[in-house]
């Protein structure tokens, strides 16, 4: 009955989603309060029904119900409980149920906590959200049903992809999907605003918390994926410009631009058209990512290998929502009133510059990712666009943006004084210059641009600290007054500073590990020694060990620094008997200066083994920076001004469409 219950719940959820899509929108057109009120219970009911289906599928995985095809193909009775649970979303069908569950969760959130929204706007938002739910529930039920039965039921399953049997992969997809799908709420708000005929500062206040929550989840989701690839795949790197990595990075870039644009709109009632367009583009890029992962057009360690026919269905969904949204935008946007006027040198101008760079960088990644696919579809010619393209296009674009980031918070709204800002950032500039000189002195062997990159990261961190110091009037008022001002700063001020400092930490980590990474690939017999970055590794040999659902070869290295032994490293090669495949597990020693990273390769002649050893300087700062960005977003999200929201009268009094003349 578990499978039947889950399947029936999805069908009921589809019916509720259709009601949610049609009745509130019709009620909004007719100004019928009763029809508009249907949106709230419909969104809540849809969430409960999809949650019931998800719990039913999870129960089938935990109990190893191999009478369900999806469980049979992606699980086994020998799998640890954690991976039985994560196996629910480690495949195409189950992950789509999670996708729709998060979609319904955001809709239920607006239904439950959006009571201060104008009734018509809330009805239209939930109607658009319901339309997205209809499309993807239809996709699941007709092409990707996770509850298909097997008769007779097998006694054992085929197992789960060994590469995905990892703690980080247990939480990476939920965060990533929460980011992907969370941007649907910004999309729904944008379409609702175009339908409803109102877009103003109050609208920006309402949409920002949902956009910020999605951005936070996508940030930590991308970081978890990078961390997993670093230690699980055995490549020793953190980012490979894989097309599926890019698929999540593109909406992050445009979502970051959307957050800044919505801030300008909230504070100055400006950039209305730009903000609406960014909301549409960001979710459109999320749909593109969903298509790339599930269409079968890519071969990637991150992609689901599925029937391309499913990709055609998703392509149809993209055509309807992206094409329809852009058509509506082209029709309604010219009628929107323009907002406040501002000088180029102003906080608005800085945020516009920020947005232009982010969108251009996103376009560069988009072209590099999709051009090979487009070329192959037209000419049947296969080409590969790898890291050199992205490094030579993306990096030069973001450098001026990173230089300008600390300037923005110091500029006044409407018209700023660049000379005064430069004076306030003088201490930060001196600290960054000192960092460049120190790194030049320590790393005299080059590469020569790397110290400038480290200085840029320090500039971002020092600039964020300078902003808080300026707001608290450090050294300009008494200690008591400074402390009083500091503790009463808005949470969003701390959040912004933390997010910018997090970017600086990640920049330092990326530059350091890219510029000064060392690598040693050698053949080693027991008792032999290799040296790297001041470490000496003594190879003790390889032993056999049994795991819960695998057998592994366990290598042992004693690690010395000078004459002192500091740790032991145990990289392994695991053979999963049920799945019939193997994985490589790196062993990593983390020190303040960086990671010592060892990987066991294949056995060679005369009892030797291939061994790869890396030293990655300051690499952990990349993920620490992402966590700091996440925490900064969380502080901003819990700012009282966002939690309280904007009053209804603000939406009623401002921002209606101009009458066509």
XYZ file of C-alpha atoms in Angstrom:
661
model
C 0.000 0.000 0.000
C 2.974 2.363 0.414
C 3.488 2.775 -3.312
C -0.207 3.187 -4.023
C -0.559 5.769 -1.242
C 2.362 7.807 -2.595
C 1.153 7.597 -6.191
C -2.401 8.594 -5.247
C -1.025 11.516 -3.184
C 0.818 12.820 -6.263
C -2.343 12.575 -8.356
C -4.346 14.438 -5.702
C -1.568 17.043 -5.473
C -1.854 17.540 -9.237
C -5.589 18.119 -8.922
C -5.080 20.616 -6.087
C -2.333 22.372 -8.090
C -4.727 22.801 -11.027
C -7.276 24.395 -8.681
C -4.531 26.592 -7.211
C -3.503 27.660 -10.709
C -6.965 28.479 -12.072
C -9.357 29.700 -9.380
C -7.227 32.392 -7.625
C -6.172 33.875 -10.965
C -9.766 33.955 -12.173
C -10.831 35.430 -8.846
C -8.193 38.133 -9.158
C -9.509 39.079 -12.600
C -13.081 39.147 -11.263
C -12.067 40.778 -7.973
C -13.773 37.904 -6.170
C -12.393 37.558 -2.600
C -13.755 34.037 -2.160
C -12.038 32.670 -5.258
C -8.784 34.442 -4.378
C -8.950 32.974 -0.866
C -8.800 29.461 -2.359
C -5.070 29.990 -3.026
C -4.035 29.684 0.624
C -5.591 26.310 1.551
C -4.776 24.946 -1.909
C -1.059 25.744 -1.522
C -1.009 24.232 1.951
C -2.881 21.101 0.827
C -0.563 20.649 -2.156
C 2.445 20.730 0.160
C 0.924 18.172 2.543
C 0.076 15.784 -0.307
C 3.526 16.002 -1.911
C 5.081 15.558 1.536
C 2.964 12.413 1.974
C 4.250 11.048 -1.345
C 7.828 11.857 -0.373
C 7.477 10.149 3.022
C 5.943 7.099 1.308
C 8.924 6.847 -1.048
C 11.383 7.294 1.821
C 9.601 4.555 3.798
C 9.976 2.221 0.835
C 13.711 2.919 0.728
C 14.255 2.500 4.471
C 12.329 -0.807 4.527
C 14.043 -2.007 1.302
C 10.759 -2.582 -0.533
C 12.178 -3.995 -3.780
C 8.701 -4.473 -5.225
C 9.053 -0.803 -6.231
C 11.185 -0.427 -9.357
C 12.811 2.804 -8.189
C 13.934 1.232 -4.897
C 15.179 -1.903 -6.696
C 17.296 0.148 -9.127
C 18.817 2.481 -6.534
C 19.144 0.628 -3.222
C 20.122 -2.610 -1.532
C 19.497 -4.167 1.852
C 23.211 -3.873 2.745
C 23.264 -0.089 2.326
C 23.729 1.972 5.546
C 20.578 3.763 6.713
C 21.931 7.221 5.842
C 22.401 6.208 2.212
C 19.041 4.476 2.083
C 17.514 7.827 3.000
C 19.708 9.879 0.659
C 19.041 7.330 -2.067
C 15.527 8.783 -2.263
C 16.913 11.859 -4.047
C 19.997 10.169 -5.529
C 18.070 9.219 -8.665
C 15.967 11.012 -11.247
C 12.474 10.032 -10.110
C 13.030 10.547 -6.383
C 14.882 13.802 -6.874
C 11.967 15.178 -8.879
C 9.636 14.413 -5.961
C 12.040 16.377 -3.731
C 12.072 19.161 -6.365
C 8.271 19.464 -6.261
C 8.219 19.119 -2.461
C 10.475 22.179 -2.109
C 8.376 24.037 -4.690
C 5.249 23.285 -2.664
C 7.036 24.228 0.563
C 7.823 27.718 -0.741
C 4.239 28.092 -1.932
C 2.892 26.993 1.450
C 5.307 29.461 3.090
C 3.844 32.391 1.144
C 0.329 31.115 1.844
C 0.991 30.859 5.589
C 3.260 33.826 6.251
C 2.217 36.190 3.453
C -0.898 37.507 5.143
C 0.320 41.100 4.876
C 0.412 40.796 1.079
C -2.343 42.458 -0.927
C -4.971 39.785 -1.544
C -4.758 40.048 -5.319
C -0.958 39.833 -5.357
C -0.924 36.805 -3.055
C -3.537 35.068 -5.194
C -1.558 35.695 -8.380
C 1.737 34.602 -6.805
C 0.253 31.335 -5.593
C -1.495 30.848 -8.931
C 1.807 31.072 -10.807
C 3.418 28.795 -8.232
C 0.556 26.367 -8.760
C 1.142 26.442 -12.520
C 4.772 25.435 -12.007
C 3.570 22.654 -9.704
C 1.114 21.421 -12.348
C 3.858 21.218 -14.961
C 6.282 19.239 -12.827
C 3.677 17.003 -11.213
C 2.505 16.102 -14.718
C 6.132 15.408 -15.626
C 6.538 13.066 -12.655
C 3.249 11.212 -13.073
C 3.494 10.720 -16.834
C 7.234 10.162 -17.392
C 8.988 9.686 -14.035
C 6.680 7.819 -11.680
C 8.750 6.678 -8.664
C 6.069 4.195 -7.521
C 6.052 1.731 -10.432
C 5.655 -1.842 -9.129
C 7.688 -4.957 -10.011
C 5.988 -8.334 -10.184
C 7.459 -10.599 -8.984
C 9.430 -8.557 -6.456
C 13.209 -9.227 -6.457
C 14.897 -10.362 -3.243
C 17.719 -7.825 -3.561
C 18.257 -4.438 -5.163
C 20.899 -3.312 -7.638
C 22.496 -0.932 -5.165
C 23.320 2.769 -5.249
C 26.004 4.625 -7.182
C 29.050 4.254 -4.878
C 30.297 7.750 -5.668
C 27.074 9.131 -4.164
C 27.381 7.125 -0.950
C 28.880 9.994 0.990
C 27.621 12.200 3.863
C 28.101 15.416 1.887
C 25.974 14.030 -0.952
C 23.247 13.233 1.569
C 22.686 16.961 2.203
C 24.082 18.579 -0.973
C 21.015 17.956 -3.243
C 18.371 19.225 -0.781
C 20.243 22.514 -0.346
C 20.898 22.788 -4.078
C 17.250 22.150 -4.944
C 16.106 24.607 -2.279
C 18.184 27.201 -4.125
C 17.103 26.170 -7.610
C 13.434 25.867 -6.750
C 13.399 28.724 -4.253
C 14.017 31.178 -7.070
C 10.624 30.101 -8.433
C 9.136 32.342 -5.771
C 10.905 35.424 -7.164
C 9.672 34.350 -10.605
C 6.097 33.987 -9.319
C 6.245 37.408 -7.657
C 7.533 38.943 -10.889
C 4.807 37.391 -13.046
C 2.160 38.269 -10.449
C 3.354 41.881 -10.424
C 3.102 42.072 -14.208
C -0.377 40.504 -14.119
C -1.583 42.568 -11.169
C -0.241 45.842 -12.479
C 1.753 46.951 -9.439
C 5.448 46.952 -8.799
C 6.965 49.193 -6.162
C 9.207 49.325 -3.125
C 6.730 47.273 -1.107
C 6.869 44.514 -3.740
C 10.658 44.459 -3.419
C 10.372 44.175 0.373
C 8.057 41.162 -0.002
C 10.179 39.339 -2.569
C 13.572 39.854 -0.934
C 13.250 37.349 1.958
C 12.279 34.503 -0.377
C 15.044 35.383 -2.833
C 17.584 35.654 -0.016
C 16.568 32.270 1.417
C 16.983 30.654 -2.015
C 20.364 32.368 -2.514
C 21.589 31.116 0.876
C 20.577 27.533 0.101
C 22.158 27.633 -3.344
C 25.376 29.085 -1.892
C 25.774 26.301 0.656
C 24.600 23.702 -1.865
C 27.287 24.687 -4.377
C 29.903 24.730 -1.593
C 28.908 21.219 -0.449
C 29.150 19.962 -4.017
C 32.584 21.508 -4.398
C 33.748 20.020 -1.094
C 32.430 16.579 -2.077
C 34.179 16.692 -5.457
C 37.386 17.739 -3.701
C 37.687 14.833 -1.316
C 35.585 12.120 -2.969
C 36.590 12.114 -6.621
C 40.304 12.024 -5.880
C 41.182 14.763 -8.374
C 42.562 17.103 -5.736
C 40.631 20.102 -7.076
C 37.592 22.072 -5.938
C 36.044 23.245 -9.238
C 36.307 21.885 -12.750
C 33.918 24.049 -14.792
C 31.863 20.938 -15.373
C 28.639 21.809 -17.287
C 26.497 20.649 -14.384
C 28.575 22.701 -11.935
C 27.989 25.670 -14.227
C 24.256 24.887 -14.272
C 24.056 25.721 -10.570
C 26.566 28.575 -10.743
C 24.624 30.566 -13.362
C 21.453 31.066 -11.288
C 23.686 31.909 -8.314
C 25.279 34.746 -10.289
C 21.988 36.127 -11.558
C 20.359 35.564 -8.153
C 23.108 37.646 -6.543
C 22.368 40.413 -9.045
C 18.647 40.070 -8.270
C 19.242 40.549 -4.537
C 21.169 43.771 -5.125
C 18.654 45.047 -7.658
C 15.746 44.380 -5.290
C 17.604 46.374 -2.620
C 17.798 49.403 -4.913
C 14.128 49.013 -5.728
C 13.171 48.805 -2.063
C 15.273 51.774 -0.970
C 14.892 54.074 -3.962
C 11.927 52.682 -5.958
C 14.272 52.359 -8.948
C 15.418 49.571 -11.319
C 11.906 48.133 -11.522
C 12.170 46.709 -15.029
C 15.651 45.371 -14.358
C 14.532 43.638 -11.155
C 11.556 41.962 -12.836
C 13.754 40.774 -15.708
C 16.372 39.392 -13.319
C 13.690 37.456 -11.424
C 12.571 35.861 -14.689
C 16.127 35.135 -15.856
C 17.211 33.596 -12.540
C 14.454 30.999 -12.421
C 14.839 30.422 -16.162
C 18.468 29.489 -15.529
C 17.287 27.110 -12.809
C 15.053 25.439 -15.387
C 18.006 25.275 -17.789
C 20.007 23.519 -15.075
C 17.179 21.045 -14.523
C 17.108 20.354 -18.266
C 20.874 19.841 -18.515
C 20.947 17.353 -15.638
C 17.939 15.313 -16.760
C 17.843 15.491 -20.550
C 20.667 13.085 -21.297
C 22.540 15.726 -23.325
C 25.462 15.775 -20.883
C 27.840 13.127 -19.676
C 28.899 14.158 -16.191
C 29.519 12.630 -12.794
C 26.794 14.992 -11.558
C 24.163 14.228 -14.211
C 21.318 11.719 -14.176
C 21.563 9.265 -17.090
C 17.956 9.285 -18.253
C 15.870 8.839 -21.357
C 16.242 11.940 -23.585
C 12.459 11.843 -24.070
C 12.168 13.250 -20.559
C 14.382 16.102 -21.645
C 11.863 16.918 -24.383
C 9.140 17.251 -21.729
C 11.313 19.587 -19.644
C 12.143 21.516 -22.816
C 8.406 22.010 -23.288
C 8.080 23.263 -19.709
C 10.922 25.702 -20.347
C 9.306 26.945 -23.542
C 6.002 27.604 -21.781
C 7.349 29.320 -18.674
C 10.388 31.122 -20.055
C 8.735 32.055 -23.354
C 5.477 33.028 -21.673
C 7.217 35.085 -18.986
C 9.360 36.983 -21.499
C 6.326 37.618 -23.703
C 4.379 38.992 -20.730
C 7.386 41.084 -19.761
C 7.681 42.512 -23.283
C 3.989 43.423 -23.212
C 3.740 44.938 -19.728
C 7.208 46.294 -18.918
C 6.997 49.370 -21.192
C 3.996 50.520 -19.146
C 5.814 50.476 -15.811
C 6.580 53.813 -14.215
C 10.240 54.607 -13.878
C 11.622 55.035 -10.381
C 13.935 57.576 -8.790
C 16.765 59.226 -10.696
C 20.323 58.855 -9.430
C 23.821 59.950 -10.390
C 26.343 57.455 -11.783
C 28.485 57.931 -8.659
C 26.000 56.784 -6.028
C 25.068 53.625 -4.202
C 22.474 52.912 -6.880
C 25.141 53.379 -9.542
C 27.494 50.989 -7.725
C 24.769 48.351 -7.511
C 23.957 48.777 -11.202
C 27.655 48.277 -11.989
C 27.606 45.189 -9.783
C 24.582 43.822 -11.650
C 26.015 44.478 -15.100
C 29.225 42.631 -14.269
C 27.408 39.694 -12.672
C 25.026 39.310 -15.609
C 27.867 39.585 -18.128
C 29.869 36.961 -16.229
C 26.788 34.755 -16.136
C 26.409 35.180 -19.907
C 30.041 34.114 -20.410
C 29.452 30.934 -18.392
C 26.188 30.346 -20.264
C 27.879 30.580 -23.666
C 30.778 28.362 -22.623
C 28.391 25.746 -21.241
C 25.766 25.613 -23.987
C 27.743 26.496 -27.121
C 29.186 22.958 -27.530
C 25.668 21.488 -27.230
C 24.229 23.974 -29.722
C 27.064 23.363 -32.195
C 26.644 19.601 -31.962
C 22.892 19.823 -32.515
C 23.369 21.985 -35.638
C 26.492 20.543 -37.268
C 27.019 17.239 -35.427
C 30.516 18.524 -34.588
C 31.813 17.819 -31.095
C 33.997 20.369 -29.326
C 35.041 20.761 -25.711
C 35.041 24.039 -23.807
C 37.216 23.602 -20.740
C 38.707 25.617 -17.882
C 40.969 27.824 -20.073
C 37.940 29.434 -21.738
C 36.231 30.178 -18.428
C 39.440 31.356 -16.768
C 40.169 33.797 -19.583
C 36.612 35.147 -19.800
C 35.105 34.909 -16.339
C 38.078 35.972 -14.217
C 38.825 39.295 -16.003
C 35.145 40.192 -15.728
C 34.854 39.709 -11.979
C 38.125 41.442 -11.043
C 36.752 45.010 -11.401
C 33.615 43.914 -9.566
C 35.621 42.641 -6.586
C 37.631 45.866 -6.540
C 34.415 47.897 -6.422
C 32.530 45.821 -3.814
C 33.842 47.685 -0.708
C 33.041 51.062 -2.285
C 29.297 50.524 -2.654
C 28.212 50.504 1.026
C 30.060 53.789 1.647
C 28.390 55.676 -1.205
C 25.313 57.733 -0.438
C 22.010 57.065 -2.137
C 21.188 59.251 -5.141
C 24.545 61.065 -5.255
C 27.844 59.975 -3.692
C 31.312 61.424 -3.087
C 33.976 59.062 -4.401
C 36.832 61.036 -2.823
C 35.225 60.823 0.640
C 34.701 57.076 0.167
C 38.353 56.633 -0.765
C 39.360 58.386 2.452
C 37.164 56.099 4.551
C 38.672 53.035 2.882
C 42.267 54.206 3.243
C 43.001 51.841 6.150
C 41.570 48.900 4.204
C 43.709 49.836 1.193
C 46.858 50.019 3.347
C 46.113 46.595 4.862
C 45.559 45.099 1.391
C 48.783 46.653 0.082
C 50.694 45.301 3.093
C 49.280 41.837 2.379
C 50.489 42.054 -1.225
C 54.000 43.050 -0.140
C 54.187 40.293 2.490
C 53.027 37.618 0.041
C 55.531 38.874 -2.556
C 58.283 38.553 0.030
C 57.260 35.041 1.117
C 56.433 33.617 -2.320
C 59.276 34.980 -4.388
C 59.023 32.167 -6.933
C 55.773 33.435 -8.469
C 53.321 33.370 -10.100
C 53.592 37.110 -9.965
C 49.885 37.982 -10.159
C 48.945 35.703 -7.247
C 49.915 38.210 -4.497
C 47.597 40.734 -6.129
C 44.799 38.167 -5.880
C 45.542 37.630 -2.180
C 45.544 41.403 -1.703
C 42.162 41.579 -3.430
C 40.721 39.063 -0.963
C 42.176 41.011 1.973
C 40.752 44.221 0.463
C 37.251 42.687 0.525
C 37.597 41.559 4.143
C 39.132 44.827 5.348
C 36.539 46.802 3.400
C 33.712 44.895 5.111
C 35.268 45.578 8.524
C 35.744 49.244 7.602
C 32.045 49.553 6.786
C 31.026 48.358 10.257
C 33.681 50.555 11.887
C 32.447 53.614 9.971
C 28.824 52.969 10.880
C 29.775 52.589 14.547
C 31.965 55.750 14.375
C 35.064 53.912 15.572
C 37.739 56.436 16.719
C 35.257 59.251 16.023
C 33.130 58.900 19.155
C 33.648 57.672 22.685
C 34.102 53.961 23.309
C 30.692 53.754 24.962
C 28.998 55.536 22.071
C 30.828 53.387 19.510
C 29.749 50.215 21.277
C 26.156 51.467 21.549
C 26.040 52.245 17.849
C 27.687 48.929 16.964
C 25.245 46.717 18.854
C 22.285 48.663 17.455
C 23.323 48.361 13.828
C 20.678 46.595 11.706
C 21.272 42.888 11.239
C 21.335 43.469 7.503
C 24.460 45.636 7.950
C 26.257 42.770 9.676
C 24.871 40.370 7.071
C 26.158 42.437 4.163
C 29.593 42.815 5.753
C 29.795 39.079 6.485
C 28.753 38.151 2.949
C 31.383 40.451 1.421
C 34.045 39.155 3.835
C 33.047 35.596 2.890
C 33.700 36.406 -0.752
C 37.135 37.717 0.286
C 37.960 34.493 2.156
C 36.939 32.396 -0.835
C 39.039 34.579 -3.160
C 42.111 34.064 -0.955
C 41.538 30.293 -0.909
C 41.010 30.084 -4.678
C 44.085 32.178 -5.500
C 46.379 30.408 -3.034
C 45.498 26.845 -4.002
C 45.482 27.657 -7.730
C 48.822 29.471 -7.706
C 50.892 27.450 -5.244
C 49.468 23.953 -5.326
C 52.158 21.267 -5.525
C 51.705 17.712 -6.796
C 53.725 14.517 -6.712
C 52.742 11.393 -8.667
C 55.014 8.436 -8.007
C 55.244 4.651 -7.680
C 55.929 3.533 -4.110
C 56.756 0.242 -2.441
C 56.335 -0.388 1.296
C 59.090 1.407 3.200
C 59.721 4.019 0.519
C 59.461 7.765 1.104
C 58.235 10.785 -0.840
C 58.463 14.471 0.061
C 56.190 17.404 -0.746
C 55.844 20.957 0.634
C 58.016 20.209 3.665
C 56.209 16.952 4.520
C 57.786 13.493 4.353
C 55.486 10.533 3.761
C 56.617 6.974 4.530
C 54.561 4.268 2.813
C 53.847 1.313 5.114
C 51.889 -0.782 2.622
C 48.320 -1.817 1.843
C 45.942 -3.998 3.857
C 42.472 -5.420 3.185
C 39.422 -4.377 5.179
C 35.667 -5.066 4.941
C 33.104 -2.260 5.137
C 29.331 -2.434 5.602
C 28.645 -2.914 1.880
C 32.100 -2.867 0.308
C 35.622 -4.285 0.523
C 38.531 -1.887 0.543
C 42.274 -1.659 0.178
C 43.612 0.550 2.955
C 46.979 2.259 2.449
C 48.983 3.551 5.388
C 51.341 6.536 5.355
C 53.255 7.967 8.302
C 53.630 11.715 7.827
C 56.647 13.586 9.213
C 57.533 17.251 9.356
C 61.226 17.402 10.062
C 61.945 14.576 12.483
C 58.534 14.660 14.155
C 55.675 12.406 13.125
C 52.513 14.502 12.919
C 49.818 12.150 11.616
C 48.914 9.026 9.655
C 47.047 9.060 6.352
C 44.882 6.171 5.158
C 43.636 6.620 1.572
C 41.542 3.704 0.317
C 40.139 2.081 -2.804
C 36.678 0.622 -2.228
C 35.047 -2.165 -4.245
C 31.258 -2.299 -3.955
C 30.207 -5.895 -4.591
C 26.508 -5.337 -5.300
C 27.052 -2.344 -7.587
C 30.146 -3.898 -9.180
C 32.108 -0.646 -9.191
C 34.905 1.037 -7.244
C 35.599 4.417 -5.674
C 38.721 6.190 -4.465
C 38.706 7.781 -1.018
C 41.339 10.459 -0.485
C 43.049 10.937 2.879
C 43.488 14.567 3.900
C 45.537 16.160 6.667
C 44.423 19.710 7.342
C 46.892 22.224 8.750
C 46.700 26.002 9.057
C 48.727 26.406 5.876
C 46.699 24.010 3.720
C 45.755 20.412 3.006
C 48.092 17.471 2.547
C 46.089 15.232 0.233
C 46.964 11.598 -0.588
C 45.290 9.234 -3.075
C 46.012 5.521 -3.570
C 46.190 4.487 -7.216
C 46.380 1.115 -8.947
C 48.857 -1.661 -8.059
C 51.953 -1.827 -10.278
C 54.689 -4.342 -10.845
C 56.972 -5.640 -8.073
C 54.532 -4.794 -5.261
C 54.510 -1.037 -5.941
C 51.434 1.203 -6.002
C 50.705 4.385 -7.879
C 50.414 7.216 -5.350
C 49.337 10.814 -5.876
C 50.099 13.423 -3.216
C 49.016 17.066 -3.317
C 49.518 20.082 -1.103
C 46.722 22.633 -1.506
C 47.537 25.889 0.334
C 44.654 27.593 2.179
C 42.105 25.570 0.218
C 39.688 25.361 3.157
C 39.162 29.109 3.011
C 37.060 28.494 -0.092
C 34.400 26.618 1.869
C 34.807 28.669 5.034
C 34.076 31.718 2.885
C 30.906 30.066 1.549
C 29.755 29.315 5.104
C 30.436 32.938 6.096
C 28.371 34.105 3.088
C 25.569 31.780 4.192
C 25.675 33.156 7.744
C 25.680 36.701 6.392
C 22.578 35.925 4.371
C 20.973 34.436 7.490
C 21.635 37.596 9.507
C 20.092 39.715 6.767
C 17.140 37.344 6.511
C 16.361 37.801 10.202
C 16.558 41.569 10.010
C 13.374 42.863 11.610
C 12.538 44.998 8.594
C 12.301 41.900 6.391
C 10.407 39.848 8.976
C 7.829 42.569 9.523
C 7.476 43.221 5.822
C 5.795 46.145 4.188
C 2.288 47.347 5.034
C -0.516 46.648 2.619
C -1.237 50.330 2.126
C 2.228 50.832 0.623
C 1.317 48.570 -2.248
C -2.051 50.184 -2.695
C -0.719 53.705 -2.757
C 2.221 53.335 -5.092
C 3.518 51.825 -8.250
C 0.467 51.164 -10.425
C 0.938 50.804 -14.143
C 0.885 54.038 -16.012
C -2.150 54.584 -18.158
C -1.375 53.990 -21.822
C -1.845 57.198 -23.671
